[in-house]
Coordinates of C-alpha atoms in Angstrom, one line a residue:
X1 CA 6.8 2.8 -12.0
X2 CA 7.4 1.9 -8.5
X3 CA 4.2 2.9 -6.7
X4 CA 3.9 3.6 -2.8
X5 CA 1.1 3.2 -0.2
X6 CA 1.7 4.0 3.2
X7 CA -0.4 3.3 6.2
X8 CA -2.8 6.3 7.1
X9 CA -1.9 8.2 10.4
X10 CA -4.7 10.4 10.7
X11 CA -7.0 9.4 13.9
X12 CA -10.1 7.2 13.3
X13 CA -9.2 7.0 9.3
X14 CA -9.6 3.3 8.2
X15 CA -9.4 3.7 4.6
X16 CA -6.7 2.7 2.6
X17 CA -5.3 4.3 -0.6
X18 CA -4.8 0.9 -2.7
X19 CA -6.7 -2.1 -2.2
X20 CA -5.5 -5.6 -3.2
X21 CA -7.4 -5.9 -6.8
X22 CA -6.1 -2.4 -7.7
X23 CA -2.6 -3.8 -6.6
X24 CA -3.0 -6.9 -8.8
X25 CA -4.2 -4.7 -11.8
X26 CA -0.9 -2.4 -11.2
X27 CA 1.2 -5.5 -11.2
X28 CA -0.4 -6.8 -14.1
X29 CA 0.7 -3.5 -16.0
X30 CA 4.2 -3.9 -15.0
X31 CA 4.3 -1.5 -12.0
X32 CA 6.0 -2.5 -8.6
X33 CA 3.9 -1.8 -5.5
X34 CA 5.0 -1.1 -2.2
X35 CA 2.4 -1.1 0.8
X36 CA 3.4 -0.4 4.5
X37 CA 2.9 -3.1 6.8
X38 CA -0.6 -3.2 8.5
X39 CA -2.0 -0.4 5.9
X40 CA -5.1 -2.2 5.1
X41 CA -6.2 -3.8 8.4
X42 CA -8.8 -1.0 9.3
X43 CA -10.2 -1.6 5.7
X44 CA -10.4 -5.3 6.4
X45 CA -7.3 -6.3 4.3
X46 CA -4.6 -8.4 5.4
X47 CA -0.9 -8.1 4.3
X48 CA -1.0 -11.8 2.9
X49 CA -3.9 -10.5 0.1
X50 CA -1.2 -7.5 -0.8
X51 CA 1.4 -9.9 -1.4
X52 CA -0.8 -12.3 -3.5
X53 CA -1.8 -9.4 -5.8
X54 CA 1.9 -8.6 -6.2
X55 CA 2.7 -6.2 -3.8
X56 CA 6.2 -5.9 -1.6
X57 CA 5.3 -5.2 2.1
X58 CA 7.7 -2.9 3.8
X59 CA 7.8 -2.2 7.7
X60 CA 7.5 1.5 7.8
X61 CA 6.3 4.6 5.6
X62 CA 10.0 5.7 5.3
X63 CA 10.8 2.7 3.2
X64 CA 7.6 2.9 1.3
X65 CA 8.7 6.4 0.1
X66 CA 12.3 6.0 -0.4
X67 CA 11.5 2.9 -2.5
X68 CA 9.0 4.6 -4.5
X69 CA 8.5 7.0 -7.5
X70 CA 4.9 8.0 -6.8
X71 CA 3.7 7.8 -3.5
X72 CA -0.1 8.7 -1.8
X73 CA 0.6 11.4 0.8
X74 CA -0.1 10.8 4.2

């Protein structure tokens, strides 16, 4: 499955729908994971951590949604 996680857009919302450890488990199971650039910064996760876990970083939410079969809504 192709799973996407866009950046939160609500004011003062710093949580992220997927953390790098979850991305690693999902990719181990054969899923593709797409994360919007900067999504984890408010929670202390850098894009490089997501890439190391197996995610592909995309520049905006529209790209995340268009590449995903399942996405976390914003």
